[in-house]
Coordinates of C-alpha atoms in Angstrom, one line a residue:
M96 CA 177.0 183.1 -67.8
P97 CA 174.7 185.1 -65.5
L98 CA 174.0 183.5 -62.2
T99 CA 170.6 182.0 -61.3
A100 CA 168.7 182.2 -58.1
A101 CA 169.0 178.5 -57.6
Q102 CA 172.8 178.6 -58.0
V103 CA 173.1 181.5 -55.5
L104 CA 171.1 179.5 -53.0
Q105 CA 173.1 176.3 -53.4
F106 CA 176.6 177.8 -53.2
K107 CA 178.3 176.5 -50.0
P108 CA 181.8 176.2 -48.6
P109 CA 184.3 174.8 -49.0
K110 CA 183.5 173.7 -52.5
D111 CA 182.1 177.1 -53.7
V112 CA 184.4 179.5 -51.7
G113 CA 185.5 182.3 -54.0
K114 CA 184.0 184.7 -56.6
H115 CA 181.0 183.9 -58.9
F116 CA 180.5 186.4 -61.6
D117 CA 177.1 187.5 -62.8
G118 CA 178.2 190.1 -65.5
G119 CA 178.8 193.8 -65.7
G120 CA 181.5 193.6 -63.0
M121 CA 179.1 192.1 -60.4
Y122 CA 180.0 188.9 -58.6
L123 CA 179.0 186.9 -55.5
E124 CA 181.8 186.2 -53.0
V125 CA 181.3 183.1 -50.9
T126 CA 183.5 182.9 -47.8
Q127 CA 184.7 180.0 -45.7
T128 CA 182.0 180.8 -43.1
G129 CA 179.3 180.5 -45.7
A130 CA 178.6 184.3 -45.8
K131 CA 177.7 185.6 -49.3
Y132 CA 178.5 189.1 -50.4
W133 CA 177.5 190.9 -53.6
R134 CA 180.4 193.0 -55.0
L135 CA 180.8 195.4 -58.0
K136 CA 184.2 195.9 -59.5
Y137 CA 184.5 198.9 -61.8
R138 CA 187.1 201.5 -63.0
F139 CA 186.8 205.2 -62.5
A140 CA 189.4 207.8 -63.6
G141 CA 191.7 205.0 -64.6
K142 CA 191.6 203.3 -61.1
E143 CA 190.0 200.1 -60.2
N144 CA 187.4 200.3 -57.3
L145 CA 185.2 197.9 -55.4
I146 CA 181.8 198.5 -53.7
S147 CA 179.4 196.3 -51.9
L148 CA 175.9 195.7 -53.3
G149 CA 174.5 193.9 -50.3
V150 CA 174.6 190.6 -48.4
Y151 CA 172.7 187.5 -49.4
P152 CA 170.0 186.4 -48.5
E153 CA 168.9 189.9 -47.3
T154 CA 169.7 191.2 -50.8
K155 CA 168.4 188.8 -53.4
L156 CA 169.9 188.4 -56.9
G157 CA 167.4 190.7 -58.5
A158 CA 168.0 193.5 -55.9
A159 CA 171.7 193.2 -56.4
R160 CA 171.4 193.6 -60.1
E161 CA 169.2 196.7 -59.6
A162 CA 172.0 198.2 -57.3
R163 CA 174.5 197.3 -60.0
E164 CA 172.6 199.2 -62.7
A165 CA 172.1 202.2 -60.4
A166 CA 175.9 202.3 -59.8
R167 CA 176.6 202.0 -63.6
A168 CA 174.2 204.8 -64.3
Q169 CA 176.2 206.9 -61.8
L170 CA 179.4 206.0 -63.6
K171 CA 177.9 207.0 -66.9
A172 CA 176.9 210.3 -65.4
G173 CA 180.5 210.9 -64.4
T174 CA 180.1 210.1 -60.7
D175 CA 182.1 207.7 -58.7
P176 CA 179.7 205.4 -56.7
S177 CA 182.2 204.9 -53.9
Q178 CA 182.7 208.6 -53.4
L179 CA 179.0 209.2 -53.6
R180 CA 178.4 206.6 -50.8
K181 CA 181.0 208.3 -48.6
I182 CA 179.2 211.7 -49.1
E183 CA 175.9 210.1 -48.3
K184 CA 177.3 208.6 -45.1
I185 CA 178.7 211.9 -44.1
S186 CA 175.3 213.5 -44.8
R187 CA 173.6 210.9 -42.7
N188 CA 176.0 211.5 -39.8
I189 CA 175.4 215.2 -40.0
A190 CA 171.7 214.6 -40.1
A191 CA 172.0 212.4 -37.0
S192 CA 173.9 215.2 -35.2
N193 CA 171.4 217.8 -36.4
T194 CA 168.4 216.3 -34.6
F195 CA 166.3 218.7 -32.6
A196 CA 167.5 217.0 -29.4
A197 CA 171.2 217.3 -30.3
I198 CA 171.0 221.0 -31.2
A199 CA 168.7 221.9 -28.3
L200 CA 171.1 220.3 -25.8
E201 CA 174.0 222.1 -27.5
W202 CA 172.1 225.4 -27.3
H203 CA 171.3 224.8 -23.6
A204 CA 175.0 224.1 -22.9
A205 CA 176.1 227.2 -24.7
K206 CA 173.6 229.4 -22.8
T207 CA 173.9 228.0 -19.3
S208 CA 176.9 230.1 -18.3
G209 CA 174.8 233.2 -18.6
W210 CA 171.7 231.9 -16.8
S211 CA 170.9 231.4 -13.2
P212 CA 171.0 227.7 -12.0
S213 CA 167.2 227.7 -11.5
H214 CA 166.5 229.0 -15.0
A215 CA 168.9 226.5 -16.5
K216 CA 167.2 223.7 -14.6
T217 CA 163.7 224.8 -15.5
T218 CA 164.6 225.0 -19.2
I219 CA 166.2 221.6 -19.4
E220 CA 163.2 220.1 -17.5
R221 CA 160.8 221.6 -20.1
L222 CA 162.9 220.3 -22.9
K223 CA 163.0 216.8 -21.5
R224 CA 159.4 216.6 -20.4
D225 CA 157.5 218.6 -23.0
L226 CA 159.6 218.8 -26.2
L227 CA 162.2 216.0 -26.7
P228 CA 159.8 213.1 -26.4
W229 CA 158.0 214.3 -29.6
L230 CA 160.6 216.4 -31.5
G231 CA 163.9 215.1 -30.2
V232 CA 164.7 212.4 -32.9
R233 CA 163.6 214.6 -35.8
P234 CA 166.2 216.3 -38.0
L235 CA 165.9 220.0 -37.3
G236 CA 165.6 220.9 -40.9
D237 CA 162.6 218.5 -41.4
L238 CA 160.5 220.0 -38.7
T239 CA 157.5 221.9 -39.9
P240 CA 155.2 224.5 -38.2
P241 CA 152.2 222.1 -38.0
E242 CA 154.4 219.4 -36.3
I243 CA 155.8 221.9 -33.8
L244 CA 152.3 223.4 -33.2
A245 CA 150.9 219.9 -32.5
T246 CA 153.5 219.4 -29.7
L247 CA 152.7 222.9 -28.2
M248 CA 149.0 222.1 -28.4
R249 CA 149.6 218.9 -26.5
I250 CA 151.1 221.0 -23.7
Q251 CA 148.3 223.6 -23.8
G252 CA 145.8 220.7 -23.6
R253 CA 147.0 220.1 -20.1
G254 CA 145.7 223.5 -19.1
T255 CA 149.3 224.9 -18.9
I256 CA 149.0 227.8 -21.3
E257 CA 152.0 229.7 -19.9
T258 CA 154.2 226.6 -20.2
A259 CA 153.1 226.2 -23.9
H260 CA 154.2 229.7 -24.6
R261 CA 157.5 229.2 -22.7
C262 CA 158.1 226.0 -24.7
K263 CA 157.4 227.8 -28.0
G264 CA 160.0 230.3 -27.0
I265 CA 162.5 227.5 -26.3
V266 CA 161.9 225.9 -29.7
S267 CA 162.2 229.3 -31.4
Q268 CA 165.6 230.0 -29.6
V269 CA 166.9 226.6 -30.6
F270 CA 166.1 227.4 -34.3
D271 CA 167.7 230.8 -34.0
F272 CA 170.8 229.1 -32.6
A273 CA 170.8 226.6 -35.5
I274 CA 170.5 229.5 -38.0
A275 CA 173.4 231.3 -36.4
T276 CA 175.6 228.2 -36.5
G277 CA 174.7 227.4 -40.1
R278 CA 172.5 224.4 -39.6
A279 CA 169.1 225.9 -40.4
Q280 CA 167.8 228.4 -42.9
A281 CA 164.5 229.5 -41.3
N282 CA 162.7 229.4 -37.9
P283 CA 159.3 227.6 -38.3
A284 CA 158.4 228.3 -34.7
S285 CA 158.7 232.1 -34.8
A286 CA 155.0 232.8 -35.6
L287 CA 153.3 229.9 -33.7
G288 CA 152.4 232.0 -30.7
V289 CA 149.4 233.4 -32.4
A290 CA 147.9 229.9 -32.7
L291 CA 148.1 229.3 -28.9
K292 CA 145.7 230.6 -26.3
S293 CA 146.5 234.0 -25.0
K294 CA 148.2 234.3 -21.7
I295 CA 146.1 236.2 -19.2
G296 CA 147.5 239.7 -19.5
G297 CA 151.0 238.3 -18.7
N298 CA 150.1 238.5 -15.0
H299 CA 149.4 235.9 -12.4
P300 CA 145.7 235.6 -11.4
A301 CA 145.2 237.3 -8.0
I302 CA 142.3 238.1 -5.7
V303 CA 142.4 241.7 -4.5
E304 CA 138.8 242.1 -3.3
P305 CA 138.6 241.9 0.6
V306 CA 135.4 239.8 1.0
R307 CA 136.5 237.1 -1.4
F308 CA 140.0 237.1 0.0
G309 CA 138.6 236.6 3.5
Q310 CA 136.6 233.6 2.2
M311 CA 139.7 232.2 0.7
M312 CA 141.5 232.5 4.0
R313 CA 138.7 230.6 5.7
D314 CA 138.8 227.9 3.1
I315 CA 142.6 227.6 3.6
D316 CA 141.9 227.1 7.4
A317 CA 139.5 224.3 6.5
Y318 CA 141.8 222.7 4.0
A319 CA 141.7 218.9 4.7
G320 CA 144.8 217.9 2.7
S321 CA 148.4 217.5 3.8
P322 CA 149.4 219.7 6.8
I323 CA 152.6 220.5 4.8
T324 CA 150.6 221.9 2.0
H325 CA 148.3 223.7 4.4
T326 CA 151.2 225.5 6.1
A327 CA 152.7 226.3 2.7
L328 CA 149.5 228.0 1.7
L329 CA 149.6 230.1 4.9
L330 CA 153.2 231.1 4.4
H331 CA 152.4 232.1 0.8
S332 CA 149.6 234.4 2.1
L333 CA 151.6 235.8 5.1
T334 CA 155.0 236.4 3.4
C335 CA 154.0 237.0 -0.2
Q336 CA 157.3 235.6 -1.5
R337 CA 157.7 233.8 -4.8
P338 CA 156.4 230.2 -5.0
S339 CA 159.9 228.7 -5.6
E340 CA 161.2 230.6 -2.5
V341 CA 158.4 229.3 -0.3
S342 CA 158.4 225.7 -1.5
G343 CA 162.2 225.5 -1.2
M344 CA 162.4 227.0 2.3
T345 CA 164.8 225.3 4.7
W346 CA 164.8 225.2 8.5
A347 CA 168.3 226.7 8.5
E348 CA 167.0 229.8 6.8
V349 CA 164.4 230.4 9.5
D350 CA 165.1 232.0 12.9
L351 CA 161.8 231.7 14.8
D352 CA 163.1 233.4 17.9
A353 CA 164.2 236.5 16.0
G354 CA 161.3 236.3 13.6
W355 CA 163.3 236.4 10.4
W356 CA 163.6 234.3 7.2
T357 CA 166.8 234.7 5.3
I358 CA 166.6 233.6 1.7
P359 CA 170.0 232.9 0.2
S360 CA 170.9 234.8 -3.0
D361 CA 171.1 231.7 -5.1
R362 CA 167.5 230.9 -4.4
M363 CA 166.3 234.3 -5.4
K364 CA 164.9 235.4 -8.8
R365 CA 167.8 237.5 -9.8
T366 CA 170.2 237.8 -12.7
L367 CA 173.4 235.7 -12.6
K368 CA 175.3 238.8 -11.6
G369 CA 172.8 239.6 -8.9
K370 CA 173.1 236.1 -7.5
A371 CA 176.9 236.4 -7.6
N372 CA 176.7 239.4 -5.3
N373 CA 175.6 236.9 -2.6
T374 CA 173.3 239.3 -0.9
P375 CA 170.4 237.4 0.8
H376 CA 166.8 238.6 1.0
Y377 CA 165.6 239.2 4.6
V378 CA 161.9 238.5 5.2
P379 CA 160.4 239.5 8.6
L380 CA 158.0 236.9 10.0
S381 CA 154.7 237.9 11.6
K382 CA 153.5 236.3 14.8
Q383 CA 151.0 234.3 12.7
A384 CA 153.8 233.0 10.4
I385 CA 155.9 232.0 13.3
A386 CA 153.0 230.2 14.9
A387 CA 152.3 228.3 11.7
L388 CA 155.9 227.2 11.4
K389 CA 156.2 226.2 15.0
E390 CA 153.1 224.0 14.5
L391 CA 154.7 222.3 11.5
Q392 CA 158.1 221.9 13.1
P393 CA 157.4 218.7 15.0
L394 CA 156.5 217.1 11.6
T395 CA 159.3 218.3 9.4
G396 CA 161.8 220.0 11.7
R397 CA 164.2 217.0 11.9
G398 CA 164.9 217.3 8.2
T399 CA 166.4 220.0 6.0
L400 CA 163.3 221.2 4.2
V401 CA 160.4 223.0 5.8
F402 CA 158.1 221.6 3.1
P403 CA 159.4 218.2 2.0
S404 CA 157.7 216.4 -0.8
E405 CA 155.8 213.3 0.1
R406 CA 157.7 211.5 -2.6
G407 CA 160.8 211.8 -0.4
Q408 CA 164.3 211.6 -1.9
G409 CA 165.2 214.9 -0.3
R410 CA 163.0 216.9 -2.6
A411 CA 160.8 219.9 -1.7
I412 CA 157.1 220.1 -2.6
S413 CA 156.5 221.2 -6.2
E414 CA 155.9 224.9 -6.9
N415 CA 152.6 223.6 -8.3
T416 CA 151.5 222.0 -5.1
A417 CA 150.0 225.1 -3.5
R418 CA 148.4 226.1 -6.9
Q419 CA 146.7 222.7 -7.2
A420 CA 145.4 223.0 -3.6
L421 CA 143.9 226.4 -4.4
R422 CA 142.3 225.0 -7.5
S423 CA 140.8 222.1 -5.5
M424 CA 139.1 224.7 -3.3
G425 CA 137.7 226.4 -6.3
Y426 CA 140.2 229.3 -6.7
S427 CA 141.2 229.2 -10.3
D428 CA 141.3 233.0 -10.2
H429 CA 144.2 233.1 -7.7
T430 CA 147.7 231.5 -7.7
P431 CA 150.4 231.4 -5.0
H432 CA 152.3 234.0 -7.0
G433 CA 149.1 236.1 -7.0
Y434 CA 149.6 236.9 -3.3
R435 CA 152.3 239.3 -4.4
A436 CA 149.8 241.3 -6.4
S437 CA 147.3 241.0 -3.5
I438 CA 149.6 242.7 -1.0
R439 CA 150.7 245.3 -3.5
T440 CA 147.0 246.3 -4.1
M441 CA 145.3 245.6 -0.7
A442 CA 148.1 246.8 1.6
R443 CA 148.2 250.1 -0.4
E444 CA 144.5 250.6 -0.5
H445 CA 143.4 249.3 2.9
L446 CA 146.6 249.6 5.1
R447 CA 148.0 252.8 3.4
A448 CA 151.4 251.0 3.3
D449 CA 154.3 252.8 1.7
K450 CA 154.9 251.6 -1.9
E451 CA 158.7 251.4 -1.4
V452 CA 158.4 249.3 1.7
I453 CA 156.1 246.8 -0.2
E454 CA 158.6 246.6 -3.1
R455 CA 161.5 245.9 -0.7
L456 CA 159.5 243.2 1.0
L457 CA 158.8 241.6 -2.4
S458 CA 162.6 241.8 -3.1
H459 CA 162.0 244.3 -5.9
G460 CA 164.5 247.1 -6.5
S461 CA 163.9 250.8 -6.2
T462 CA 160.8 251.9 -8.2
E463 CA 162.8 254.9 -9.4
E464 CA 164.6 253.3 -12.3
L465 CA 167.5 255.8 -12.4
R466 CA 168.2 255.3 -8.7
G467 CA 167.9 251.5 -8.8
A468 CA 171.7 250.9 -8.9
Y469 CA 172.4 253.3 -6.0
D470 CA 169.4 253.1 -3.7
R471 CA 170.3 250.4 -1.2
T472 CA 167.5 251.3 1.4
Q473 CA 166.0 248.2 3.0
Y474 CA 163.3 249.7 5.3
F475 CA 163.8 246.8 7.7
A476 CA 161.8 248.4 10.6
D477 CA 159.0 249.4 8.2
R478 CA 158.9 245.9 6.7
I479 CA 158.5 244.3 10.1
T480 CA 155.6 246.6 10.8
L481 CA 154.1 245.9 7.3
V482 CA 154.1 242.1 7.6
Q483 CA 152.5 242.2 11.0
D484 CA 149.9 244.7 9.9
W485 CA 149.2 242.5 6.8
A486 CA 148.9 239.3 8.9
D487 CA 146.5 241.1 11.4
Y488 CA 144.5 242.4 8.4
L489 CA 144.1 238.9 7.0
D490 CA 142.8 237.8 10.4
K491 CA 140.2 240.5 10.2
L492 CA 139.3 239.4 6.7
R493 CA 139.1 235.8 7.9
T494 CA 136.5 236.7 10.6
G495 CA 134.7 239.2 8.4
A496 CA 135.6 242.2 10.6
D497 CA 136.1 245.7 9.3
I498 CA 134.8 245.0 5.8
I499 CA 132.4 247.6 4.6
Q500 CA 130.1 246.5 1.8
I501 CA 129.1 249.4 -0.5
D502 CA 125.9 249.3 -2.5
F503 CA 126.8 251.6 -5.3
G504 CA 123.2 251.6 -6.5
K505 CA 121.9 253.0 -3.3
A506 CA 124.8 255.3 -3.1
G507 CA 124.0 256.7 -6.5
K508 CA 120.4 257.3 -5.6
A509 CA 121.3 259.0 -2.4
A510 CA 123.6 261.3 -4.3

């Protein structure tokens, strides 16, 4: 006779240890410990098999019978329920290993050997901070364009439009990797860039107008924040090197007596091959830059970093520290990286500096593309002159000297 719910509840060891059949091959097995297991015994292809239908009381009598009928329907359709369960388990395991996080980390590991350490570090940081918390546990094949876009819009909502575009590129590359390795059929991130705000011309905002630049230098002088940040702002303006190179400057790289800053190859923005060549970048220091560093030296000179983070733990200030300081002073139209555009424009227009000398100072190669691999000219003497002329020019802008205001309206009438 079929079992009743009351019987199932009352079965207890040692009296009821054993199998209690309900019909259709299903029975309840009671163990010596009092555990109760639903089982289904059946034959498929001439062989006897056994599968579990659940554990009581999590699986009640009615639910066990439903599972039995589902298994019998599979048998009727010519499918072995045991084999089907094994296939489903394998599929679940594959799905678990095919999450966005799993494939993204696999992609990152596969690509790292061809990247510079800094690029690999930046990419994994963006993954962990901006993408994995929202997309990581999702099976890659289940992700949709709206879901990915929502994550990118969250990044854009912080005001970091460039980062949103970079993260979109990361997601797209992860999907391309999954397609190439047979774990995805399409790339739902490929067209999402059009839904994000446009990057500003692909360039870093920069002030190139002398009067406004002079006001910015006066505001930097009056900056009331950390002296470390203040000096970093000055070094950005005086050396025009990349933000990561300035923020990561060490005292060992600086020779204040000789007036040189030697940036190791592995801290430069170069290809992996370029870094492997191990050629440092030499930056001459103006008298003003040396004075600024000497003023900071009593504060940070006992440590390794010129600009240590206030958070400690041996870290340098963030590349974003100087940017935020400029924003706090009202300069949303200029970034630390923008000083590189400033010197390229203003040193050419107002100091008549040689273009090749400027490019070498900025650690760019020869501007003549076909000569780039062979032209090793460094223009050291000319670069020394350039950085001092640039620093003196900034002093003049700071005081308002030698700036000629042109009223184009009057000039036109006079003409």
